[in-house]
GROMACS .gro file of N, CA and C in nm:
model
  237
    1UNK      N    1   1.891  -0.804   0.530
    1UNK     CA    2   1.862  -0.664   0.587
    1UNK      C    3   1.714  -0.657   0.605
    2UNK      N    4   1.662  -0.576   0.691
    2UNK     CA    5   1.497  -0.527   0.687
    2UNK      C    6   1.514  -0.395   0.677
    3UNK      N    7   1.379  -0.357   0.657
    3UNK     CA    8   1.334  -0.226   0.632
    3UNK      C    9   1.329  -0.154   0.768
    4UNK      N   10   1.378  -0.036   0.758
    4UNK     CA   11   1.377   0.048   0.887
    4UNK      C   12   1.279   0.151   0.883
    5UNK      N   13   1.226   0.188   0.744
    5UNK     CA   14   1.108   0.266   0.758
    5UNK      C   15   1.057   0.251   0.596
    6UNK      N   16   0.939   0.303   0.570
    6UNK     CA   17   0.885   0.314   0.441
    6UNK      C   18   0.837   0.432   0.404
    7UNK      N   19   0.846   0.460   0.283
    7UNK     CA   20   0.817   0.606   0.245
    7UNK      C   21   0.733   0.591   0.118
    8UNK      N   22   0.627   0.703   0.086
    8UNK     CA   23   0.553   0.708  -0.041
    8UNK      C   24   0.649   0.712  -0.161
    9UNK      N   25   0.597   0.658  -0.266
    9UNK     CA   26   0.656   0.644  -0.372
    9UNK      C   27   0.692   0.779  -0.432
   10UNK      N   28   0.600   0.890  -0.435
   10UNK     CA   29   0.642   1.014  -0.480
   10UNK      C   30   0.758   1.073  -0.395
   11UNK      N   31   0.782   1.045  -0.283
   11UNK     CA   32   0.901   1.088  -0.210
   11UNK      C   33   1.024   1.014  -0.209
   12UNK      N   34   1.013   0.907  -0.324
   12UNK     CA   35   1.127   0.822  -0.341
   12UNK      C   36   1.231   0.875  -0.427
   13UNK      N   37   1.201   0.979  -0.493
   13UNK     CA   38   1.262   1.012  -0.612
   13UNK      C   39   1.430   1.024  -0.617
   14UNK      N   40   1.442   1.063  -0.475
   14UNK     CA   41   1.610   1.103  -0.442
   14UNK      C   42   1.648   0.961  -0.369
   15UNK      N   43   1.586   0.869  -0.355
   15UNK     CA   44   1.628   0.757  -0.269
   15UNK      C   45   1.720   0.675  -0.331
   16UNK      N   46   1.825   0.629  -0.224
   16UNK     CA   47   1.935   0.539  -0.289
   16UNK      C   48   1.861   0.415  -0.313
   17UNK      N   49   1.832   0.383  -0.425
   17UNK     CA   50   1.758   0.265  -0.459
   17UNK      C   51   1.843   0.127  -0.439
   18UNK      N   52   1.966   0.145  -0.415
   18UNK     CA   53   2.045   0.011  -0.380
   18UNK      C   54   2.016  -0.011  -0.242
   19UNK      N   55   1.948   0.058  -0.177
   19UNK     CA   56   1.946   0.037  -0.018
   19UNK      C   57   1.791  -0.005  -0.009
   20UNK      N   58   1.710  -0.033  -0.125
   20UNK     CA   59   1.570  -0.055  -0.112
   20UNK      C   60   1.561  -0.210  -0.074
   21UNK      N   61   1.507  -0.262   0.038
   21UNK     CA   62   1.511  -0.396   0.056
   21UNK      C   63   1.366  -0.458   0.057
   22UNK      N   64   1.277  -0.374   0.053
   22UNK     CA   65   1.130  -0.414   0.048
   22UNK      C   66   1.050  -0.313  -0.033
   23UNK      N   67   0.921  -0.345  -0.053
   23UNK     CA   68   0.823  -0.263  -0.121
   23UNK      C   69   0.704  -0.294  -0.029
   24UNK      N   70   0.625  -0.209   0.005
   24UNK     CA   71   0.483  -0.230   0.084
   24UNK      C   72   0.377  -0.165  -0.032
   25UNK      N   73   0.293  -0.256  -0.055
   25UNK     CA   74   0.175  -0.215  -0.164
   25UNK      C   75   0.046  -0.223  -0.070
   26UNK      N   76  -0.036  -0.120  -0.107
   26UNK     CA   77  -0.170  -0.094  -0.043
   26UNK      C   78  -0.273  -0.079  -0.121
   27UNK      N   79  -0.372  -0.150  -0.114
   27UNK     CA   80  -0.482  -0.126  -0.217
   27UNK      C   81  -0.627  -0.113  -0.126
   28UNK      N   82  -0.687  -0.013  -0.153
   28UNK     CA   83  -0.831   0.001  -0.107
   28UNK      C   84  -0.944  -0.022  -0.208
   29UNK      N   85  -1.037  -0.150  -0.191
   29UNK     CA   86  -1.133  -0.166  -0.287
   29UNK      C   87  -1.262  -0.122  -0.211
   30UNK      N   88  -1.369  -0.115  -0.300
   30UNK     CA   89  -1.508  -0.097  -0.277
   30UNK      C   90  -1.601  -0.165  -0.350
   31UNK      N   91  -1.712  -0.177  -0.300
   31UNK     CA   92  -1.819  -0.237  -0.393
   31UNK      C   93  -1.859  -0.156  -0.481
   32UNK      N   94  -1.904  -0.243  -0.595
   32UNK     CA   95  -1.937  -0.178  -0.706
   32UNK      C   96  -2.069  -0.080  -0.691
   33UNK      N   97  -2.152  -0.135  -0.610
   33UNK     CA   98  -2.283  -0.066  -0.611
   33UNK      C   99  -2.296  -0.010  -0.468
   34UNK      N  100  -2.379   0.098  -0.456
   34UNK     CA  101  -2.395   0.172  -0.328
   34UNK      C  102  -2.510   0.088  -0.259
   35UNK      N  103  -2.545   0.153  -0.144
   35UNK     CA  104  -2.654   0.095  -0.035
   35UNK      C  105  -2.621  -0.063  -0.011
   36UNK      N  106  -2.501  -0.070   0.031
   36UNK     CA  107  -2.458  -0.218   0.050
   36UNK      C  108  -2.470  -0.246   0.207
   37UNK      N  109  -2.464  -0.129   0.268
   37UNK     CA  110  -2.457  -0.125   0.423
   37UNK      C  111  -2.571  -0.030   0.468
   38UNK      N  112  -2.610  -0.021   0.604
   38UNK     CA  113  -2.717   0.043   0.658
   38UNK      C  114  -2.662   0.196   0.674
   39UNK      N  115  -2.553   0.220   0.696
   39UNK     CA  116  -2.478   0.363   0.712
   39UNK      C  117  -2.338   0.332   0.673
   40UNK      N  118  -2.295   0.473   0.627
   40UNK     CA  119  -2.162   0.471   0.613
   40UNK      C  120  -2.059   0.407   0.706
   41UNK      N  121  -1.957   0.330   0.665
   41UNK     CA  122  -1.870   0.270   0.754
   41UNK      C  123  -1.723   0.327   0.724
   42UNK      N  124  -1.667   0.366   0.839
   42UNK     CA  125  -1.541   0.416   0.850
   42UNK      C  126  -1.423   0.312   0.803
   43UNK      N  127  -1.325   0.350   0.744
   43UNK     CA  128  -1.246   0.240   0.715
   43UNK      C  129  -1.090   0.327   0.702
   44UNK      N  130  -0.977   0.250   0.721
   44UNK     CA  131  -0.849   0.324   0.739
   44UNK      C  132  -0.788   0.303   0.582
   45UNK      N  133  -0.751   0.429   0.535
   45UNK     CA  134  -0.702   0.435   0.389
   45UNK      C  135  -0.556   0.390   0.406
   46UNK      N  136  -0.473   0.390   0.285
   46UNK     CA  137  -0.328   0.342   0.282
   46UNK      C  138  -0.232   0.428   0.343
   47UNK      N  139  -0.261   0.541   0.398
   47UNK     CA  140  -0.194   0.629   0.515
   47UNK      C  141  -0.219   0.610   0.632
   48UNK      N  142  -0.316   0.499   0.648
   48UNK     CA  143  -0.360   0.497   0.797
   48UNK      C  144  -0.442   0.595   0.860
   49UNK      N  145  -0.500   0.683   0.764
   49UNK     CA  146  -0.598   0.774   0.811
   49UNK      C  147  -0.726   0.722   0.819
   50UNK      N  148  -0.810   0.762   0.895
   50UNK     CA  149  -0.955   0.723   0.913
   50UNK      C  150  -1.041   0.797   0.824
   51UNK      N  151  -1.105   0.725   0.719
   51UNK     CA  152  -1.193   0.814   0.647
   51UNK      C  153  -1.350   0.762   0.653
   52UNK      N  154  -1.431   0.865   0.664
   52UNK     CA  155  -1.591   0.842   0.672
   52UNK      C  156  -1.644   0.900   0.532
   53UNK      N  157  -1.682   0.793   0.465
   53UNK     CA  158  -1.748   0.789   0.332
   53UNK      C  159  -1.864   0.859   0.354
   54UNK      N  160  -1.941   0.908   0.222
   54UNK     CA  161  -2.046   0.971   0.222
   54UNK      C  162  -2.125   0.895   0.139
   55UNK      N  163  -2.091   0.766   0.102
   55UNK     CA  164  -2.193   0.670   0.063
   55UNK      C  165  -2.204   0.536   0.142
   56UNK      N  166  -2.272   0.444   0.097
   56UNK     CA  167  -2.282   0.328   0.164
   56UNK      C  168  -2.225   0.210   0.093
   57UNK      N  169  -2.105   0.214   0.035
   57UNK     CA  170  -2.047   0.101  -0.027
   57UNK      C  171  -1.964   0.041   0.083
   58UNK      N  172  -1.923  -0.069   0.051
   58UNK     CA  173  -1.833  -0.139   0.161
   58UNK      C  174  -1.707  -0.132   0.092
   59UNK      N  175  -1.616  -0.115   0.183
   59UNK     CA  176  -1.463  -0.113   0.138
   59UNK      C  177  -1.375  -0.217   0.223
   60UNK      N  178  -1.268  -0.239   0.167
   60UNK     CA  179  -1.175  -0.309   0.235
   60UNK      C  180  -1.033  -0.295   0.218
   61UNK      N  181  -0.943  -0.270   0.309
   61UNK     CA  182  -0.778  -0.245   0.255
   61UNK      C  183  -0.705  -0.356   0.233
   62UNK      N  184  -0.617  -0.377   0.144
   62UNK     CA  185  -0.518  -0.502   0.133
   62UNK      C  186  -0.397  -0.453   0.139
   63UNK      N  187  -0.293  -0.498   0.230
   63UNK     CA  188  -0.175  -0.453   0.212
   63UNK      C  189  -0.077  -0.589   0.197
   64UNK      N  190   0.029  -0.556   0.129
   64UNK     CA  191   0.145  -0.651   0.131
   64UNK      C  192   0.278  -0.616   0.122
   65UNK      N  193   0.369  -0.672   0.171
   65UNK     CA  194   0.494  -0.638   0.166
   65UNK      C  195   0.596  -0.727   0.115
   66UNK      N  196   0.664  -0.706   0.016
   66UNK     CA  197   0.735  -0.769  -0.069
   66UNK      C  198   0.894  -0.734  -0.077
   67UNK      N  199   0.968  -0.840  -0.054
   67UNK     CA  200   1.101  -0.821  -0.041
   67UNK      C  201   1.171  -0.824  -0.160
   68UNK      N  202   1.281  -0.734  -0.183
   68UNK     CA  203   1.325  -0.717  -0.315
   68UNK      C  204   1.473  -0.780  -0.323
   69UNK      N  205   1.521  -0.817  -0.443
   69UNK     CA  206   1.669  -0.859  -0.453
   69UNK      C  207   1.729  -0.716  -0.519
   70UNK      N  208   1.799  -0.690  -0.423
   70UNK     CA  209   1.892  -0.555  -0.475
   70UNK      C  210   2.007  -0.601  -0.568
   71UNK      N  211   2.018  -0.533  -0.650
   71UNK     CA  212   2.144  -0.529  -0.757
   71UNK      C  213   2.232  -0.415  -0.767
   72UNK      N  214   2.284  -0.382  -0.660
   72UNK     CA  215   2.374  -0.271  -0.637
   72UNK      C  216   2.501  -0.294  -0.718
   73UNK      N  217   2.612  -0.203  -0.683
   73UNK     CA  218   2.717  -0.225  -0.760
   73UNK      C  219   2.790  -0.354  -0.713
   74UNK      N  220   2.792  -0.422  -0.597
   74UNK     CA  221   2.834  -0.520  -0.548
   74UNK      C  222   2.746  -0.635  -0.573
   75UNK      N  223   2.652  -0.643  -0.620
   75UNK     CA  224   2.552  -0.750  -0.635
   75UNK      C  225   2.554  -0.807  -0.786
   76UNK      N  226   2.572  -0.942  -0.783
   76UNK     CA  227   2.577  -0.974  -0.933
   76UNK      C  228   2.455  -0.967  -0.996
   77UNK      N  229   2.440  -0.961  -1.121
   77UNK     CA  230   2.341  -0.943  -1.201
   77UNK      C  231   2.289  -1.091  -1.209
   78UNK      N  232   2.119  -1.069  -1.223
   78UNK     CA  233   2.041  -1.194  -1.212
   78UNK      C  234   2.032  -1.265  -1.354
   79UNK      N  235   2.067  -1.172  -1.450
   79UNK     CA  236   2.084  -1.241  -1.586
   79UNK      C  237   2.198  -1.232  -1.667
   0.00000   0.00000   0.00000
């Protein structure tokens, strides 16, 4: 199976968890110190929105998609 859509975790409260086939993780990191670049650099946040920071830190977004093993009522337990 493959994912047909991804939804934010807070929206997943009523999700049928037996149908979850993968999880997408996103992390935005930034430099510890300010004044690392000449001017503020736009970046994409984890919602794919363009963000213009007010500081001069460097930022980078990392994403990963992880396949899961589902253990629904028809799947055997792993232990």
